Short mmCIF file of C-alpha atoms in Angstrom, two decimals:
data_model
loop_
_atom_site.label_atom_id
_atom_site.label_comp_id
_atom_site.label_asym_id
_atom_site.label_seq_id
_atom_site.Cartn_x
_atom_site.Cartn_y
_atom_site.Cartn_z
CA UNK A 1 90.07 12.75 0.00
CA UNK A 2 93.26 11.04 1.13
CA UNK A 3 92.70 7.88 3.06
CA UNK A 4 95.69 8.32 5.41
CA UNK A 5 97.27 11.36 7.08
CA UNK A 6 100.27 12.68 5.23
CA UNK A 7 99.21 11.48 1.76
CA UNK A 8 97.95 14.15 -0.60
CA UNK A 9 96.60 13.78 -4.11
CA UNK A 10 97.29 16.67 -6.44
CA UNK A 11 95.38 15.40 -9.45
CA UNK A 12 92.58 13.08 -10.41
CA UNK A 13 92.30 9.82 -8.44
CA UNK A 14 94.01 6.72 -9.57
CA UNK A 15 92.17 4.22 -11.60
CA UNK A 16 94.98 1.86 -12.26
CA UNK A 17 93.42 0.33 -15.28
CA UNK A 18 93.17 -3.35 -14.60
CA UNK A 19 90.88 -5.34 -16.83
CA UNK A 20 87.61 -6.77 -15.74
CA UNK A 21 86.95 -10.48 -15.57
CA UNK A 22 86.53 -12.56 -18.70
CA UNK A 23 87.54 -11.89 -22.27
CA UNK A 24 86.53 -8.23 -21.98
CA UNK A 25 89.14 -7.84 -19.24
CA UNK A 26 91.85 -9.20 -21.52
CA UNK A 27 90.80 -6.80 -24.28
CA UNK A 28 90.69 -3.87 -21.85
CA UNK A 29 94.14 -4.77 -20.50
CA UNK A 30 95.54 -4.74 -24.03
CA UNK A 31 93.99 -1.35 -24.79
CA UNK A 32 95.14 0.12 -21.45
CA UNK A 33 98.67 -1.20 -21.94
CA UNK A 34 98.85 0.62 -25.26
CA UNK A 35 97.16 3.83 -24.09
CA UNK A 36 99.36 4.36 -21.05
CA UNK A 37 102.39 4.26 -23.29
CA UNK A 38 101.38 7.26 -25.44
CA UNK A 39 102.15 10.92 -24.69
CA UNK A 40 99.74 12.56 -22.22
CA UNK A 41 98.52 15.06 -24.84
CA UNK A 42 97.66 12.19 -27.19
CA UNK A 43 95.91 10.06 -24.59
CA UNK A 44 92.35 11.38 -24.93
CA UNK A 45 92.29 11.17 -28.73
CA UNK A 46 93.75 7.64 -28.70
CA UNK A 47 91.33 6.52 -25.96
CA UNK A 48 88.29 7.90 -27.79
CA UNK A 49 89.43 6.26 -31.03
CA UNK A 50 89.84 2.92 -29.24
CA UNK A 51 86.39 3.27 -27.66
CA UNK A 52 84.89 4.07 -31.07
CA UNK A 53 86.48 0.96 -32.61
CA UNK A 54 85.08 -1.20 -29.82
CA UNK A 55 81.64 0.35 -30.27
CA UNK A 56 81.72 -0.24 -34.04
CA UNK A 57 82.60 -3.88 -33.34
CA UNK A 58 79.51 -4.22 -31.19
CA UNK A 59 81.48 -4.40 -27.89
CA UNK A 60 79.55 -1.70 -26.05
CA UNK A 61 80.66 -2.71 -22.53
CA UNK A 62 84.31 -2.68 -23.61
CA UNK A 63 83.77 0.74 -25.21
CA UNK A 64 82.33 2.08 -21.94
CA UNK A 65 85.24 0.65 -19.94
CA UNK A 66 87.77 2.22 -22.31
CA UNK A 67 85.96 5.55 -22.03
CA UNK A 68 86.42 5.46 -18.26
CA UNK A 69 90.23 5.21 -18.48
CA UNK A 70 91.79 8.35 -16.99
CA UNK A 71 94.47 10.41 -18.67
CA UNK A 72 97.67 10.39 -16.56
CA UNK A 73 99.11 13.57 -15.16
CA UNK A 74 102.53 14.40 -16.55
CA UNK A 75 104.24 13.28 -13.36
CA UNK A 76 102.28 10.00 -13.40
CA UNK A 77 103.27 9.54 -17.05
CA UNK A 78 106.93 9.88 -16.03
CA UNK A 79 106.42 7.22 -13.36
CA UNK A 80 104.86 5.00 -16.03
CA UNK A 81 107.92 5.55 -18.23
CA UNK A 82 110.13 4.28 -15.42
CA UNK A 83 107.91 1.23 -14.89
CA UNK A 84 108.04 0.42 -18.60
CA UNK A 85 111.67 1.21 -19.42
CA UNK A 86 113.58 1.16 -16.11
CA UNK A 87 111.88 -1.67 -14.25
CA UNK A 88 115.02 -3.05 -12.59
CA UNK A 89 116.14 0.35 -11.26
CA UNK A 90 112.61 1.13 -10.07
CA UNK A 91 112.38 -2.18 -8.20
CA UNK A 92 115.73 -1.43 -6.60
CA UNK A 93 114.47 1.90 -5.32
CA UNK A 94 111.19 0.53 -4.03
CA UNK A 95 113.10 -2.28 -2.35
CA UNK A 96 114.33 0.30 0.18
CA UNK A 97 110.83 0.50 1.65
CA UNK A 98 111.30 -2.58 3.84
CA UNK A 99 114.53 -1.32 5.39
CA UNK A 100 113.06 2.15 5.98
CA UNK A 101 110.00 0.66 7.64
CA UNK A 102 112.10 -1.56 9.89
CA UNK A 103 114.36 1.32 10.90
CA UNK A 104 111.36 3.53 11.63
CA UNK A 105 109.58 0.89 13.69
CA UNK A 106 112.66 0.05 15.74
CA UNK A 107 113.78 3.67 16.10
CA UNK A 108 117.18 2.78 14.63
CA UNK A 109 118.36 6.33 13.99
CA UNK A 110 121.66 5.42 12.37
CA UNK A 111 120.05 3.00 9.91
CA UNK A 112 117.24 5.45 9.21
CA UNK A 113 119.69 8.27 8.42
CA UNK A 114 121.76 5.99 6.19
CA UNK A 115 118.73 4.67 4.30
CA UNK A 116 117.17 8.12 4.04
CA UNK A 117 120.33 9.45 2.42
CA UNK A 118 120.30 6.56 -0.04
CA UNK A 119 116.62 7.11 -0.71
CA UNK A 120 117.09 10.80 -1.53
CA UNK A 121 119.97 10.02 -3.86
CA UNK A 122 118.08 7.26 -5.71
CA UNK A 123 114.85 9.26 -5.95
CA UNK A 124 116.74 12.18 -7.47
CA UNK A 125 118.58 9.87 -9.86
CA UNK A 126 115.35 8.17 -10.96
CA UNK A 127 113.74 11.56 -11.56
CA UNK A 128 116.67 12.60 -13.75
CA UNK A 129 116.42 9.33 -15.67
CA UNK A 130 112.68 9.89 -16.19
CA UNK A 131 113.50 13.35 -17.54
CA UNK A 132 115.86 11.76 -20.08
CA UNK A 133 113.19 9.26 -21.10
CA UNK A 134 110.66 12.06 -21.54
CA UNK A 135 113.15 13.98 -23.69
CA UNK A 136 113.66 10.91 -25.88
CA UNK A 137 109.87 10.51 -26.18
CA UNK A 138 109.59 14.07 -27.48
CA UNK A 139 107.86 15.58 -24.44
CA UNK A 140 110.46 17.22 -22.15
CA UNK A 141 109.47 17.49 -18.49
CA UNK A 142 109.61 20.74 -16.54
CA UNK A 143 111.44 20.91 -13.22
CA UNK A 144 108.12 21.19 -11.38
CA UNK A 145 106.95 17.95 -12.99
CA UNK A 146 110.19 16.21 -11.99
CA UNK A 147 109.62 17.38 -8.41
CA UNK A 148 106.11 15.95 -8.57
CA UNK A 149 107.61 12.67 -9.77
CA UNK A 150 109.94 12.63 -6.76
CA UNK A 151 106.85 13.06 -4.57
CA UNK A 152 105.27 10.04 -6.26
CA UNK A 153 108.37 7.93 -5.65
CA UNK A 154 108.55 9.06 -2.01
CA UNK A 155 104.89 8.11 -1.58
CA UNK A 156 105.56 4.72 -3.18
CA UNK A 157 108.30 4.09 -0.62
CA UNK A 158 105.88 4.92 2.21
CA UNK A 159 102.78 3.16 0.90
CA UNK A 160 102.73 -0.38 -0.58
CA UNK A 161 99.49 0.33 -2.46
CA UNK A 162 101.04 3.34 -4.17
CA UNK A 163 104.12 1.25 -4.96
CA UNK A 164 101.88 -1.33 -6.65
CA UNK A 165 100.28 1.40 -8.76
CA UNK A 166 103.68 2.76 -9.77
CA UNK A 167 104.90 -0.73 -10.71
CA UNK A 168 101.79 -1.28 -12.86
CA UNK A 169 102.88 1.35 -15.38
CA UNK A 170 99.30 2.70 -15.46
CA UNK A 171 99.38 5.37 -12.76
CA UNK A 172 97.05 8.30 -13.47
CA UNK A 173 97.48 10.63 -10.49
CA UNK A 174 100.11 12.73 -8.81
CA UNK A 175 100.60 11.82 -5.15
CA UNK A 176 102.94 13.06 -2.45
CA UNK A 177 103.68 11.81 1.05
CA UNK A 178 104.36 14.35 3.79
CA UNK A 179 104.48 11.96 6.76
CA UNK A 180 107.45 10.23 8.29
CA UNK A 181 106.86 6.64 7.24
CA UNK A 182 105.29 3.81 9.26
CA UNK A 183 104.41 4.25 12.89
CA UNK A 184 107.09 3.32 15.37
CA UNK A 185 106.76 0.18 17.45
CA UNK A 186 105.48 1.35 20.87
CA UNK A 187 107.74 -1.20 22.60
CA UNK A 188 110.82 -0.22 20.65
CA UNK A 189 113.77 1.53 22.27
CA UNK A 190 116.00 3.91 20.36
CA UNK A 191 119.14 2.33 19.01
CA UNK A 192 122.04 4.56 20.09
CA UNK A 193 124.34 5.81 17.37
CA UNK A 194 127.87 4.37 17.58
CA UNK A 195 130.34 6.73 19.26
CA UNK A 196 134.10 6.74 19.40
CA UNK A 197 135.71 6.09 22.78
CA UNK A 198 136.31 9.36 24.67
CA UNK A 199 138.62 10.06 27.62
CA UNK A 200 136.95 10.18 31.02
CA UNK A 201 135.66 13.57 31.94
CA UNK A 202 136.82 15.34 35.07
CA UNK A 203 134.18 16.21 37.59
CA UNK A 204 133.10 19.76 37.02
CA UNK A 205 130.90 21.70 39.39
CA UNK A 206 128.07 23.40 37.55
CA UNK A 207 126.52 26.22 39.53
CA UNK A 208 124.22 27.53 36.76
CA UNK A 209 123.23 26.96 33.17
CA UNK A 210 125.63 28.12 30.51
CA UNK A 211 125.29 31.74 29.56
CA UNK A 212 123.96 30.93 26.10
CA UNK A 213 121.31 28.41 27.20
CA UNK A 214 118.52 30.95 27.42
CA UNK A 215 119.33 32.29 23.99
CA UNK A 216 119.40 28.75 22.58
CA UNK A 217 115.99 28.04 24.12
CA UNK A 218 114.59 31.15 22.48
CA UNK A 219 116.00 30.10 19.12
CA UNK A 220 114.54 26.61 19.48
CA UNK A 221 111.16 28.11 20.39
CA UNK A 222 111.30 30.37 17.37
CA UNK A 223 112.24 27.47 15.13
CA UNK A 224 109.39 25.38 16.53
CA UNK A 225 106.93 28.21 15.92
CA UNK A 226 108.25 28.66 12.40
CA UNK A 227 107.92 24.93 11.78
CA UNK A 228 104.36 24.94 13.16
CA UNK A 229 103.44 27.90 10.96
CA UNK A 230 104.93 26.16 7.95
CA UNK A 231 103.03 22.98 8.78
CA UNK A 232 99.80 24.96 9.14
CA UNK A 233 100.37 26.61 5.78
CA UNK A 234 101.07 23.26 4.19
CA UNK A 235 97.92 21.77 5.73
CA UNK A 236 95.86 24.73 4.52
CA UNK A 237 97.33 24.39 1.04
CA UNK A 238 96.71 20.62 1.08
CA UNK A 239 93.10 21.17 2.15
CA UNK A 240 92.67 23.74 -0.61
CA UNK A 241 94.03 21.25 -3.15
CA UNK A 242 91.78 18.53 -1.78
CA UNK A 243 88.72 20.75 -2.14
CA UNK A 244 89.76 21.67 -5.67
CA UNK A 245 90.26 17.97 -6.41
CA UNK A 246 86.84 17.06 -5.05
CA UNK A 247 85.21 19.77 -7.17
CA UNK A 248 87.13 18.68 -10.26
CA UNK A 249 86.21 15.04 -9.66
CA UNK A 250 82.52 15.94 -9.28
CA UNK A 251 82.60 17.98 -12.50
CA UNK A 252 84.39 15.22 -14.35
CA UNK A 253 82.00 12.58 -13.07
CA UNK A 254 79.00 14.67 -14.17
CA UNK A 255 80.61 15.23 -17.57
CA UNK A 256 81.35 11.50 -17.86
CA UNK A 257 77.74 10.67 -17.04
CA UNK A 258 76.50 13.14 -19.64
CA UNK A 259 78.94 11.73 -22.16
CA UNK A 260 77.79 8.18 -21.41
CA UNK A 261 74.12 9.15 -21.66
CA UNK A 262 74.76 10.90 -24.98
CA UNK A 263 76.68 7.90 -26.30
CA UNK A 264 73.92 5.52 -25.19
CA UNK A 265 71.31 7.71 -26.90
CA UNK A 266 73.43 7.83 -30.03
CA UNK A 267 73.88 4.05 -30.02
CA UNK A 268 70.13 3.57 -29.60
CA UNK A 269 69.42 6.01 -32.45
CA UNK A 270 71.94 4.25 -34.68
CA UNK A 271 70.37 0.88 -33.93
CA UNK A 272 66.90 2.25 -34.70
CA UNK A 273 68.16 3.80 -37.93
CA UNK A 274 69.78 0.52 -38.98
CA UNK A 275 66.56 -1.36 -38.20
CA UNK A 276 64.55 1.16 -40.23
CA UNK A 277 66.95 0.85 -43.13
CA UNK A 278 66.71 -2.93 -43.00
CA UNK A 279 62.90 -2.68 -43.05
CA UNK A 280 63.04 -0.25 -45.98
CA UNK A 281 65.26 -2.71 -47.84
CA UNK A 282 62.81 -5.53 -47.12
CA UNK A 283 59.81 -3.46 -48.26
CA UNK A 284 61.71 -2.30 -51.33
CA UNK A 285 62.46 -5.90 -52.24
CA UNK A 286 58.80 -6.85 -51.69
CA UNK A 287 57.68 -3.87 -53.80
CA UNK A 288 60.05 -4.81 -56.61
CA UNK A 289 58.79 -8.41 -56.50
CA UNK A 290 55.18 -7.13 -56.61
CA UNK A 291 56.01 -4.94 -59.57
CA UNK A 292 57.56 -7.93 -61.33
CA UNK A 293 54.38 -9.92 -60.68
CA UNK A 294 52.26 -6.99 -61.91
CA UNK A 295 54.26 -6.75 -65.12
CA UNK A 296 54.02 -10.51 -65.67
CA UNK A 297 50.26 -10.47 -64.99
CA UNK A 298 49.77 -7.52 -67.32
CA UNK A 299 51.66 -9.31 -70.08
CA UNK A 300 49.62 -12.47 -69.49
CA UNK A 301 46.40 -10.43 -69.57
CA UNK A 302 47.38 -8.81 -72.87
CA UNK A 303 48.24 -12.17 -74.33
CA UNK A 304 44.97 -13.70 -73.09
CA UNK A 305 43.02 -10.74 -74.52
CA UNK A 306 44.68 -11.16 -77.90
CA UNK A 307 43.94 -14.88 -77.79
CA UNK A 308 40.29 -14.21 -76.86
CA UNK A 309 39.90 -11.71 -79.71
CA UNK A 310 41.44 -14.14 -82.17
CA UNK A 311 39.11 -16.87 -80.92
CA UNK A 312 36.15 -14.49 -81.29
CA UNK A 313 37.12 -13.73 -84.87
CA UNK A 314 37.55 -17.42 -85.61
CA UNK A 315 34.14 -18.12 -84.06
CA UNK A 316 32.59 -15.33 -86.14
CA UNK A 317 34.11 -16.66 -89.32
CA UNK A 318 32.89 -20.16 -88.47
CA UNK A 319 29.38 -18.84 -87.81
CA UNK A 320 29.41 -17.08 -91.19
CA UNK A 321 30.44 -20.25 -92.94
CA UNK A 322 27.69 -22.14 -91.15
CA UNK A 323 25.11 -19.57 -92.28
CA UNK A 324 26.22 -19.77 -95.89
CA UNK A 325 26.17 -23.56 -95.85
CA UNK A 326 22.67 -23.61 -94.43
CA UNK A 327 21.51 -21.15 -97.08
CA UNK A 328 22.85 -23.29 -99.86
CA UNK A 329 21.16 -26.30 -98.37
CA UNK A 330 17.83 -24.48 -98.33
CA UNK A 331 18.17 -23.52 -102.02
CA UNK A 332 18.21 -27.16 -103.05
#
């Protein structure tokens, strides 16, 4: 839900992808900087590939952080193009915010009208420039997307936090501001618009209101009712969009949690498989060594058996010779 009246969010919430602390933050910043420069339709595939590379490198926390990066809406992508390729012009536009805020707070109508005219001109020009950049990038922007971009730039002029997100070049959401800028200073007095000197008016007796006053009052009343009805319709539409956003966010969050759980289970299974394979390799090596020892022992046993048989034959032959010698001795 929007955190201030007048600010509506037409797409997923911003997660301006700043890195976390430490070396992982630096790595995440580098990945985010690259991802938010690709076309919106290529973002998810590039993000998943980057997360897979981090996971394969053993950086599971970095992989999870990359997986949480949000794809930018097309209007947010256009704002990112301006932040990346038209930084000076963008800073010039956002620099109007201070003057607009001062004019609003002091009720300086002339300054507010002058700055508002400049703001509208610059916002329109920046939107056209973003359209040219999108065309050069190979992803032309529709008129509705350019209007959404103008809403983002208007919101950035009204809200410093939105301006910071736009300047980051990593905006992910489409925002629009329907308020009238900062609150006026309660002690301020309207600054009268400069008027040319006019000749003194002659005293005129007014006995009744002009004939057209009643008709003008009716027209003003009708205009006020029409404006109120329009405002009610806009509020109803904004509330409908906010409900749709909340539902989409809940669905996405549930899907992200399921994805994370599945990835964790996969990582655990892969680790268990690798451990099992390592154990198989160890046992295979032990088995091969045992087989080598068995073969060596079998060869030694065969050799010892042959030696024993040869010794037995030699002993038998010696016994035979002894018997013959004894027999000859007895004959004498």
